[in-house]
Short mmCIF file of C-alpha atoms in Angstrom, two decimals:
data_model
loop_
_atom_site.label_atom_id
_atom_site.label_comp_id
_atom_site.label_asym_id
_atom_site.label_seq_id
_atom_site.Cartn_x
_atom_site.Cartn_y
_atom_site.Cartn_z
CA UNK A 31 64.34 -10.28 20.49
CA UNK A 32 66.82 -9.32 23.24
CA UNK A 33 70.34 -10.65 23.66
CA UNK A 34 69.40 -13.33 26.24
CA UNK A 35 66.62 -14.69 24.03
CA UNK A 36 69.05 -14.91 21.10
CA UNK A 37 71.66 -16.72 23.17
CA UNK A 38 69.05 -19.04 24.71
CA UNK A 39 67.65 -20.01 21.30
CA UNK A 40 71.18 -20.70 20.07
CA UNK A 41 71.91 -22.73 23.21
CA UNK A 42 68.78 -24.85 22.74
CA UNK A 43 69.53 -25.38 19.04
CA UNK A 44 72.91 -26.88 19.98
CA UNK A 45 71.36 -29.58 22.19
CA UNK A 46 72.09 -32.38 22.89
CA UNK A 47 75.66 -31.65 23.87
CA UNK A 48 78.55 -33.87 22.93
CA UNK A 49 79.78 -35.77 26.03
CA UNK A 50 83.16 -34.01 25.98
CA UNK A 51 81.56 -30.55 25.70
CA UNK A 52 79.10 -31.33 28.49
CA UNK A 53 81.89 -32.55 30.75
CA UNK A 54 84.00 -29.44 30.14
CA UNK A 55 81.06 -27.12 30.77
CA UNK A 56 79.77 -28.99 33.81
CA UNK A 57 83.21 -28.93 35.44
CA UNK A 58 83.57 -25.21 34.74
CA UNK A 59 80.22 -24.28 36.33
CA UNK A 60 80.62 -26.78 39.17
CA UNK A 61 83.97 -25.37 40.27
CA UNK A 62 83.04 -21.73 39.75
CA UNK A 63 79.66 -21.93 41.48
CA UNK A 64 80.89 -23.87 44.52
CA UNK A 65 83.99 -21.71 44.94
CA UNK A 66 82.28 -18.34 44.54
CA UNK A 67 79.08 -19.03 46.50
CA UNK A 68 81.07 -20.32 49.47
CA UNK A 69 83.72 -17.61 49.20
CA UNK A 70 81.02 -14.94 49.49
CA UNK A 71 80.12 -16.45 52.89
CA UNK A 72 83.72 -16.49 54.15
CA UNK A 73 85.01 -19.95 53.15
CA UNK A 74 88.82 -19.73 53.00
CA UNK A 75 89.54 -22.38 50.36
CA UNK A 76 91.34 -21.01 47.34
CA UNK A 77 90.18 -21.84 43.83
CA UNK A 78 93.08 -24.28 43.56
CA UNK A 79 92.13 -26.03 46.80
CA UNK A 80 88.51 -26.20 45.60
CA UNK A 81 89.56 -27.87 42.36
CA UNK A 82 91.87 -30.33 44.12
CA UNK A 83 89.04 -31.22 46.51
CA UNK A 84 86.13 -31.56 44.07
CA UNK A 85 87.98 -33.09 41.13
CA UNK A 86 90.73 -35.11 42.85
CA UNK A 87 89.38 -35.52 46.40
CA UNK A 88 92.59 -33.94 47.71
CA UNK A 89 92.45 -32.15 51.09
CA UNK A 90 96.11 -31.11 51.08
CA UNK A 91 96.43 -27.64 52.53
CA UNK A 92 96.17 -25.63 55.72
CA UNK A 93 92.52 -24.57 55.54
CA UNK A 94 90.15 -25.59 58.32
CA UNK A 95 88.57 -29.01 58.05
CA UNK A 96 85.20 -27.27 58.34
CA UNK A 97 85.92 -25.31 55.15
CA UNK A 98 86.69 -28.53 53.28
CA UNK A 99 83.52 -30.12 54.65
CA UNK A 100 81.40 -27.09 53.71
CA UNK A 101 82.77 -27.04 50.16
CA UNK A 102 82.20 -30.75 49.66
CA UNK A 103 78.71 -30.49 51.19
CA UNK A 104 77.83 -27.51 48.99
CA UNK A 105 78.85 -29.55 45.96
CA UNK A 106 76.41 -32.26 47.08
CA UNK A 107 73.77 -29.55 47.52
CA UNK A 108 74.41 -28.32 43.97
CA UNK A 109 73.99 -31.88 42.64
CA UNK A 110 70.76 -32.35 44.61
CA UNK A 111 69.47 -29.02 43.29
CA UNK A 112 70.27 -30.01 39.71
CA UNK A 113 68.48 -33.35 40.02
CA UNK A 114 65.47 -31.81 41.76
CA UNK A 115 65.19 -29.12 39.09
CA UNK A 116 65.13 -31.71 36.31
CA UNK A 117 62.18 -33.52 37.92
CA UNK A 118 59.60 -31.20 36.35
CA UNK A 119 56.66 -33.15 37.73
CA UNK A 120 57.70 -32.33 41.30
CA UNK A 121 56.90 -28.80 42.58
CA UNK A 122 59.18 -26.82 44.84
CA UNK A 123 58.64 -27.77 48.49
CA UNK A 124 59.66 -26.62 51.95
CA UNK A 125 60.95 -30.14 52.61
CA UNK A 126 63.42 -29.78 49.73
CA UNK A 127 64.64 -26.38 51.00
CA UNK A 128 65.10 -27.76 54.52
CA UNK A 129 66.98 -30.74 53.10
CA UNK A 130 69.28 -28.35 51.23
CA UNK A 131 70.07 -26.53 54.47
CA UNK A 132 70.75 -29.82 56.22
CA UNK A 133 73.02 -30.92 53.38
CA UNK A 134 75.19 -27.83 53.07
CA UNK A 135 75.66 -27.29 56.82
CA UNK A 136 76.63 -30.97 57.41
CA UNK A 137 76.01 -31.01 61.19
CA UNK A 138 74.97 -28.71 64.06
CA UNK A 139 77.63 -26.30 65.34
CA UNK A 140 78.11 -23.36 67.68
CA UNK A 141 78.80 -19.78 66.67
CA UNK A 142 79.06 -16.33 68.26
CA UNK A 143 75.80 -14.43 68.68
CA UNK A 144 74.26 -11.48 70.52
CA UNK A 145 71.38 -11.63 73.01
CA UNK A 146 68.31 -9.39 72.76
CA UNK A 147 69.98 -7.23 75.40
CA UNK A 148 73.05 -6.81 73.19
CA UNK A 149 75.32 -9.14 75.16
CA UNK A 150 77.71 -11.53 73.41
CA UNK A 151 76.78 -15.20 73.68
CA UNK A 152 77.12 -18.53 71.85
CA UNK A 153 74.31 -20.24 69.98
CA UNK A 154 73.86 -23.70 68.51
CA UNK A 155 73.04 -23.68 64.81
CA UNK A 156 70.62 -26.50 64.07
CA UNK A 157 70.47 -27.88 60.57
CA UNK A 158 67.38 -28.35 58.42
CA UNK A 159 65.20 -26.51 60.95
CA UNK A 160 63.79 -23.01 60.72
CA UNK A 161 65.35 -20.50 63.10
CA UNK A 162 64.35 -20.55 66.75
CA UNK A 163 65.69 -17.08 67.56
CA UNK A 164 65.77 -13.76 65.67
CA UNK A 165 68.61 -13.35 63.18
CA UNK A 166 68.27 -9.64 62.50
CA UNK A 167 71.54 -7.90 61.62
CA UNK A 168 73.10 -4.61 62.59
CA UNK A 169 74.07 -2.47 59.60
CA UNK A 170 77.24 -0.40 59.25
CA UNK A 171 75.27 2.65 60.40
CA UNK A 172 74.23 0.91 63.61
CA UNK A 173 70.63 0.37 62.55
CA UNK A 174 68.91 -3.02 62.85
CA UNK A 175 67.76 -4.68 59.64
CA UNK A 176 64.85 -7.00 60.38
CA UNK A 177 64.28 -10.40 58.82
CA UNK A 178 61.21 -12.52 59.60
CA UNK A 179 60.83 -13.48 63.24
CA UNK A 180 60.90 -17.16 64.24
CA UNK A 181 57.11 -16.95 64.70
CA UNK A 182 56.59 -15.46 61.22
CA UNK A 183 58.97 -17.78 59.39
CA UNK A 184 56.85 -20.97 58.98
CA UNK A 185 53.86 -19.17 57.43
CA UNK A 186 56.09 -16.95 55.26
CA UNK A 187 57.96 -19.98 53.93
CA UNK A 188 54.69 -21.78 53.22
CA UNK A 189 53.47 -18.71 51.32
CA UNK A 190 56.79 -18.37 49.47
CA UNK A 191 56.65 -21.92 48.13
CA UNK A 192 52.97 -21.62 47.17
CA UNK A 193 53.65 -18.28 45.44
CA UNK A 194 56.59 -19.72 43.49
CA UNK A 195 54.70 -22.77 42.26
CA UNK A 196 51.76 -20.59 41.16
CA UNK A 197 54.04 -18.16 39.31
CA UNK A 198 55.96 -21.01 37.67
CA UNK A 199 52.66 -22.39 36.32
CA UNK A 200 51.48 -18.99 35.09
CA UNK A 201 54.72 -18.38 33.12
CA UNK A 202 54.10 -14.62 33.18
CA UNK A 203 57.60 -13.90 34.47
CA UNK A 204 60.70 -14.89 32.53
CA UNK A 205 62.83 -17.57 34.22
CA UNK A 206 65.48 -15.05 35.29
CA UNK A 207 62.81 -12.70 36.69
CA UNK A 208 61.25 -15.57 38.62
CA UNK A 209 64.67 -16.71 39.88
CA UNK A 210 65.65 -13.21 40.98
CA UNK A 211 62.34 -12.63 42.79
CA UNK A 212 62.52 -16.04 44.52
CA UNK A 213 66.06 -15.23 45.67
CA UNK A 214 65.01 -11.81 46.96
CA UNK A 215 61.85 -12.91 48.77
CA UNK A 216 63.67 -15.87 50.33
CA UNK A 217 66.60 -13.81 51.57
CA UNK A 218 64.26 -11.27 53.19
CA UNK A 219 62.70 -14.10 55.22
CA UNK A 220 66.13 -15.54 56.14
CA UNK A 221 64.49 -18.72 57.47
CA UNK A 222 67.54 -20.58 58.79
CA UNK A 223 70.14 -19.73 61.39
CA UNK A 224 72.91 -20.17 58.80
CA UNK A 225 73.32 -21.00 55.11
CA UNK A 226 70.65 -18.60 53.78
CA UNK A 227 72.81 -16.88 51.16
CA UNK A 228 74.05 -20.15 49.70
CA UNK A 229 70.52 -21.56 49.52
CA UNK A 230 69.23 -18.38 47.84
CA UNK A 231 71.81 -18.81 45.09
CA UNK A 232 71.07 -22.54 44.79
CA UNK A 233 67.38 -21.70 44.36
CA UNK A 234 68.24 -19.30 41.53
CA UNK A 235 69.91 -22.13 39.65
CA UNK A 236 67.05 -24.47 40.54
CA UNK A 237 64.74 -22.17 38.56
CA UNK A 238 67.15 -21.74 35.65
CA UNK A 239 68.05 -25.43 35.26
CA UNK A 240 64.35 -26.30 35.47
CA UNK A 241 63.83 -24.04 32.45
CA UNK A 242 66.77 -25.49 30.47
CA UNK A 243 69.15 -22.61 31.14
CA UNK A 244 72.73 -23.11 32.34
CA UNK A 245 73.46 -22.18 35.96
CA UNK A 246 74.71 -18.70 36.77
CA UNK A 247 77.54 -17.64 39.04
CA UNK A 248 77.71 -14.59 41.30
CA UNK A 249 81.42 -14.03 41.68
CA UNK A 250 82.87 -13.44 45.13
CA UNK A 251 84.98 -10.56 43.80
CA UNK A 252 81.67 -8.83 42.97
CA UNK A 253 80.24 -9.41 46.47
CA UNK A 254 80.09 -5.72 47.40
CA UNK A 255 78.20 -4.84 44.22
CA UNK A 256 75.83 -7.81 44.68
CA UNK A 257 75.01 -6.74 48.25
CA UNK A 258 74.76 -3.07 47.28
CA UNK A 259 72.13 -3.85 44.65
CA UNK A 260 70.16 -6.01 47.10
CA UNK A 261 70.21 -3.11 49.60
CA UNK A 262 69.05 -0.73 46.87
CA UNK A 263 66.06 -3.02 46.36
CA UNK A 264 65.44 -3.14 50.13
CA UNK A 265 65.02 0.63 50.20
CA UNK A 266 62.63 0.51 47.25
CA UNK A 267 60.58 -2.47 48.50
CA UNK A 268 60.40 -1.53 52.19
CA UNK A 269 62.38 -2.52 55.26
CA UNK A 270 59.95 -4.81 57.11
CA UNK A 271 60.13 -8.57 56.61
CA UNK A 272 56.58 -8.64 55.26
CA UNK A 273 57.54 -5.99 52.66
CA UNK A 274 60.41 -8.15 51.46
CA UNK A 275 58.46 -11.42 51.49
CA UNK A 276 55.80 -9.91 49.23
CA UNK A 277 58.10 -7.90 46.93
CA UNK A 278 57.05 -7.44 43.31
CA UNK A 279 59.18 -7.64 40.22
CA UNK A 280 58.98 -3.86 39.77
CA UNK A 281 60.50 -3.33 43.21
CA UNK A 282 63.64 -5.31 42.43
CA UNK A 283 64.41 -4.15 38.89
CA UNK A 284 68.08 -3.36 39.70
CA UNK A 285 68.56 -6.92 40.95
CA UNK A 286 66.80 -8.38 37.89
CA UNK A 287 69.16 -6.40 35.64
CA UNK A 288 72.14 -7.66 37.64
CA UNK A 289 70.95 -11.26 37.30
CA UNK A 290 70.26 -10.73 33.60
CA UNK A 291 73.90 -9.77 33.17
CA UNK A 292 74.99 -12.93 35.00
CA UNK A 293 72.71 -15.07 32.81
CA UNK A 294 74.00 -13.50 29.60
CA UNK A 295 77.52 -14.31 30.76
CA UNK A 296 76.58 -17.94 31.50
CA UNK A 297 74.85 -18.40 28.14
CA UNK A 298 77.79 -16.87 26.26
CA UNK A 299 80.21 -19.27 27.93
CA UNK A 300 77.91 -22.21 27.29
CA UNK A 301 77.53 -21.49 23.59
CA UNK A 302 81.30 -21.06 23.26
CA UNK A 303 81.91 -24.40 24.94
CA UNK A 304 79.50 -26.24 22.63
CA UNK A 305 81.13 -24.64 19.60
CA UNK A 306 84.51 -25.87 20.80
CA UNK A 307 85.79 -22.38 21.56
CA UNK A 308 87.88 -21.46 24.57
CA UNK A 309 85.92 -20.74 27.75
CA UNK A 310 88.94 -19.47 29.64
CA UNK A 311 88.13 -16.24 31.40
CA UNK A 312 90.32 -13.33 32.32
CA UNK A 313 91.24 -14.66 35.77
CA UNK A 314 91.37 -18.37 34.86
CA UNK A 315 95.04 -18.14 33.91
CA UNK A 316 95.97 -16.80 37.34
CA UNK A 317 93.82 -19.46 39.01
CA UNK A 318 95.56 -22.26 37.13
CA UNK A 319 99.00 -20.86 37.95
CA UNK A 320 98.07 -20.71 41.63
CA UNK A 321 96.91 -24.33 41.48
CA UNK A 322 100.14 -25.46 39.81
CA UNK A 323 102.27 -23.51 42.29
CA UNK A 324 100.46 -25.18 45.18
CA UNK A 325 100.88 -28.68 43.75
CA UNK A 326 104.57 -27.96 43.04
CA UNK A 327 105.05 -26.71 46.59
CA UNK A 328 103.63 -29.85 48.15
CA UNK A 329 105.50 -32.14 45.80
CA UNK A 330 108.88 -30.72 46.86
CA UNK A 331 108.48 -29.77 50.50
CA UNK A 332 107.12 -31.68 53.46
CA UNK A 333 106.10 -29.71 56.55
CA UNK A 334 107.83 -31.08 59.63
CA UNK A 335 106.88 -31.43 63.29
CA UNK A 336 106.27 -28.25 65.26
CA UNK A 337 103.86 -27.17 67.97
CA UNK A 338 101.87 -25.28 65.33
CA UNK A 339 101.61 -28.37 63.11
CA UNK A 340 100.41 -30.49 66.03
CA UNK A 341 97.75 -27.90 66.84
CA UNK A 342 96.66 -27.83 63.19
CA UNK A 343 96.11 -31.59 63.32
CA UNK A 344 94.09 -31.24 66.53
CA UNK A 345 92.02 -28.31 65.29
CA UNK A 346 91.38 -29.38 61.70
CA UNK A 347 91.05 -33.13 62.16
CA UNK A 348 91.21 -34.57 65.68
CA UNK A 349 88.71 -32.44 67.64
CA UNK A 350 86.03 -32.32 64.90
CA UNK A 351 86.35 -36.07 64.36
CA UNK A 352 86.25 -37.13 68.03
CA UNK A 353 83.29 -34.85 68.69
CA UNK A 354 81.40 -36.42 65.80
CA UNK A 355 82.47 -39.93 66.91
CA UNK A 356 81.30 -39.40 70.50
CA UNK A 357 77.99 -37.96 69.31
CA UNK A 358 77.41 -40.88 66.93
CA UNK A 359 77.81 -43.51 69.67
CA UNK A 360 76.12 -41.59 72.50
CA UNK A 361 73.00 -43.81 72.32
CA UNK A 362 75.03 -46.67 73.84
CA UNK A 363 74.97 -44.85 77.20
CA UNK A 364 71.38 -46.03 77.71
CA UNK A 365 72.74 -49.54 78.47
CA UNK A 366 75.16 -48.43 81.20
CA UNK A 367 75.21 -46.49 84.44
CA UNK A 368 78.71 -45.06 84.01
CA UNK A 369 80.36 -43.39 81.06
CA UNK A 370 83.49 -41.34 80.63
CA UNK A 371 85.41 -39.84 77.78
CA UNK A 372 88.51 -37.74 77.54
CA UNK A 373 91.34 -36.46 75.42
CA UNK A 374 94.84 -37.26 76.62
CA UNK A 375 98.05 -35.69 75.41
CA UNK A 376 101.00 -38.01 75.88
CA UNK A 377 104.64 -37.08 76.05
CA UNK A 378 105.73 -40.70 75.76
CA UNK A 379 103.16 -42.18 73.36
CA UNK A 380 101.07 -44.01 76.00
CA UNK A 381 98.00 -43.02 77.99
CA UNK A 382 99.43 -43.65 81.45
CA UNK A 383 100.64 -40.38 82.88
CA UNK A 384 99.33 -38.40 79.93
CA UNK A 385 98.06 -34.87 80.45
CA UNK A 386 94.25 -34.69 80.42
CA UNK A 387 93.12 -32.06 77.91
CA UNK A 388 89.32 -32.11 78.23
CA UNK A 389 89.29 -28.42 79.11
CA UNK A 390 90.83 -27.34 75.80
CA UNK A 391 88.16 -26.28 73.31
CA UNK A 392 88.48 -26.29 69.55
CA UNK A 393 88.23 -22.49 69.38
CA UNK A 394 91.06 -21.94 71.86
CA UNK A 395 93.90 -19.91 70.35
CA UNK A 396 96.80 -22.14 69.38
CA UNK A 397 99.23 -19.75 71.04
CA UNK A 398 97.53 -20.32 74.40
CA UNK A 399 98.33 -24.02 74.47
CA UNK A 400 101.64 -24.34 72.65
CA UNK A 401 103.34 -25.08 75.98
CA UNK A 402 101.00 -28.02 76.53
CA UNK A 403 101.71 -29.63 73.18
CA UNK A 404 105.45 -28.99 73.07
CA UNK A 405 107.25 -32.32 72.53
CA UNK A 406 103.91 -34.13 72.21
CA UNK A 407 104.16 -37.76 71.13
CA UNK A 408 100.50 -38.71 70.83
CA UNK A 409 96.92 -37.53 71.31
CA UNK A 410 94.56 -40.20 72.61
CA UNK A 411 90.76 -40.19 72.74
CA UNK A 412 89.39 -42.66 75.30
CA UNK A 413 85.70 -43.53 75.68
CA UNK A 414 84.55 -46.03 78.30
CA UNK A 415 81.21 -47.51 79.40
CA UNK A 416 80.90 -49.56 82.61
CA UNK A 417 78.27 -51.02 84.97
CA UNK A 418 75.49 -52.35 82.71
CA UNK A 419 71.99 -51.38 83.84
CA UNK A 420 70.83 -54.95 83.27
CA UNK A 421 72.78 -57.08 85.74
CA UNK A 422 72.37 -60.09 83.44
CA UNK A 423 74.91 -58.48 81.11
CA UNK A 424 77.52 -59.19 83.79
CA UNK A 425 80.64 -57.06 83.95
CA UNK A 426 80.46 -55.95 80.31
CA UNK A 427 82.99 -53.19 79.71
CA UNK A 428 83.19 -51.17 76.51
CA UNK A 429 86.39 -49.34 75.64
CA UNK A 430 87.00 -47.24 72.56
CA UNK A 431 90.38 -45.66 71.81
CA UNK A 432 91.74 -43.48 69.04
CA UNK A 433 95.42 -42.69 68.93
CA UNK A 434 97.17 -40.08 66.80
CA UNK A 435 100.96 -40.31 67.00
CA UNK A 436 103.17 -37.38 66.03
CA UNK A 437 106.46 -38.00 64.24
CA UNK A 438 109.01 -35.70 62.67
CA UNK A 439 107.66 -35.94 59.13
CA UNK A 440 103.96 -36.66 59.78
CA UNK A 441 101.39 -38.31 62.00
CA UNK A 442 99.64 -41.70 62.08
CA UNK A 443 95.97 -42.41 62.83
CA UNK A 444 95.19 -45.70 64.57
CA UNK A 445 91.59 -46.08 63.33
CA UNK A 446 92.80 -45.79 59.72
CA UNK A 447 95.13 -48.80 60.01
CA UNK A 448 97.91 -46.57 61.33
CA UNK A 449 97.99 -44.71 58.04
CA UNK A 450 100.56 -41.93 57.96
CA UNK A 451 99.71 -38.39 56.84
CA UNK A 452 102.01 -35.48 56.15
CA UNK A 453 101.46 -32.40 58.26
CA UNK A 454 98.92 -30.05 56.60
CA UNK A 455 97.26 -33.13 55.04
CA UNK A 456 94.12 -34.61 56.60
CA UNK A 457 91.98 -37.75 56.18
CA UNK A 458 89.08 -37.50 53.75
CA UNK A 459 85.50 -37.37 54.98
CA UNK A 460 84.84 -40.76 53.40
CA UNK A 461 87.69 -42.31 55.40
CA UNK A 462 86.44 -40.78 58.65
CA UNK A 463 82.85 -41.88 58.01
CA UNK A 464 84.09 -45.42 57.39
CA UNK A 465 86.08 -45.34 60.66
CA UNK A 466 83.02 -44.25 62.63
CA UNK A 467 80.98 -47.01 61.01
CA UNK A 468 83.60 -49.55 62.12
CA UNK A 469 83.62 -48.24 65.71
CA UNK A 470 79.82 -48.49 65.82
CA UNK A 471 79.88 -52.01 64.38
CA UNK A 472 82.41 -53.16 66.99
CA UNK A 473 80.37 -51.71 69.87
CA UNK A 474 77.13 -53.15 68.53
CA UNK A 475 78.74 -56.57 68.19
CA UNK A 476 79.83 -56.58 71.85
CA UNK A 477 76.38 -55.55 73.11
CA UNK A 478 74.69 -58.09 70.82
CA UNK A 479 76.92 -60.87 72.21
CA UNK A 480 76.06 -59.89 75.79
CA UNK A 481 72.30 -59.90 75.03
CA UNK A 482 72.60 -63.18 73.14
CA UNK A 483 74.22 -64.80 76.18
CA UNK A 484 71.24 -63.72 78.30
CA UNK A 485 68.81 -65.46 75.97
CA UNK A 486 70.74 -68.72 75.83
#
């Protein structure tokens, strides 16, 4: 009996867990998995920020709003994966994998890309849909590494899911072998335009949790080794997408060994937790100190007004929110001939005479527009619909306004009952979702009243 079998048998013998042990272990794996899997992909949240967000719902800090959203969404994805894995009567499906992608990416977005001719461009990343353009990558040596083409992807994903369900029924591979091979075959297809690495690691834990193992964590500090071992397998398996999508367990032995090591680590921690022993790891002490330093910093100092702070509010909160708000109410345009929307920067706190800022994009460097926002008093989003297509609706006019006022020690947000936030602190996603719901309800009520008057 090998070490993993011994640990697994001990782990199973200790079930069911005491509520306090389960809570301690679940929190440990939840924080570590979300932090590390996202950090591998470039998320900038520190471990302390991750803990404040997931445990306390705190978004205090200067990271991008997108990074907070991604971390929160990945946590939802981890919960969905856990629940799906425990439903042993339900086989793995493409629909579930697409739903995972949709969950962790939150909403469509634009990112830098390269055309087939090698020219830089921008592309829209759609969520929950297989890629519509090649996502091959250029290696450090200048060579192109090929994933499945958009045309190959649907059939390869269908075959991947069928293969996995067959292998899971056969039980010829150990759970960690099956998890490693699913991860490897999936990543060689690279079916989505973004989020593939995170989904591959979620699928690993889907397999393990389904087989009553604890989840494993690939640490971001070990990213180079993780990628090096995957590349070593690529050379052994073959460099075409079809080679990777049909890889065998013998072709990825180095990766299986790597994942075995990660599983042994997870089982060791789990057994320690159930026995009431410390599960603090070597770097946990430093992480906790960083968290405490951050909380101490924000309890004693309050960032004050500056051009940089105003831009942070615009970049991390205002622009993402108003874009989502406008998109969510865009269907109302079908009732009207005329629509307009704009962002206005006011030097005196009102919209009249304010500087129109529609041309400023979210990815514009803050240093390029500091002159525009110097001495800013408010940022105002205005959305207006006029001239109903049905003349019976009369002169119905729909106005929607959002005002963010900048003060010395913070800023207020009109759609959140003029709640005041300190600089470097942003509204939670739940608050913003509730505000959008209220805007939509108000607009719907006005249109309903106009239609009701027609029918009377």
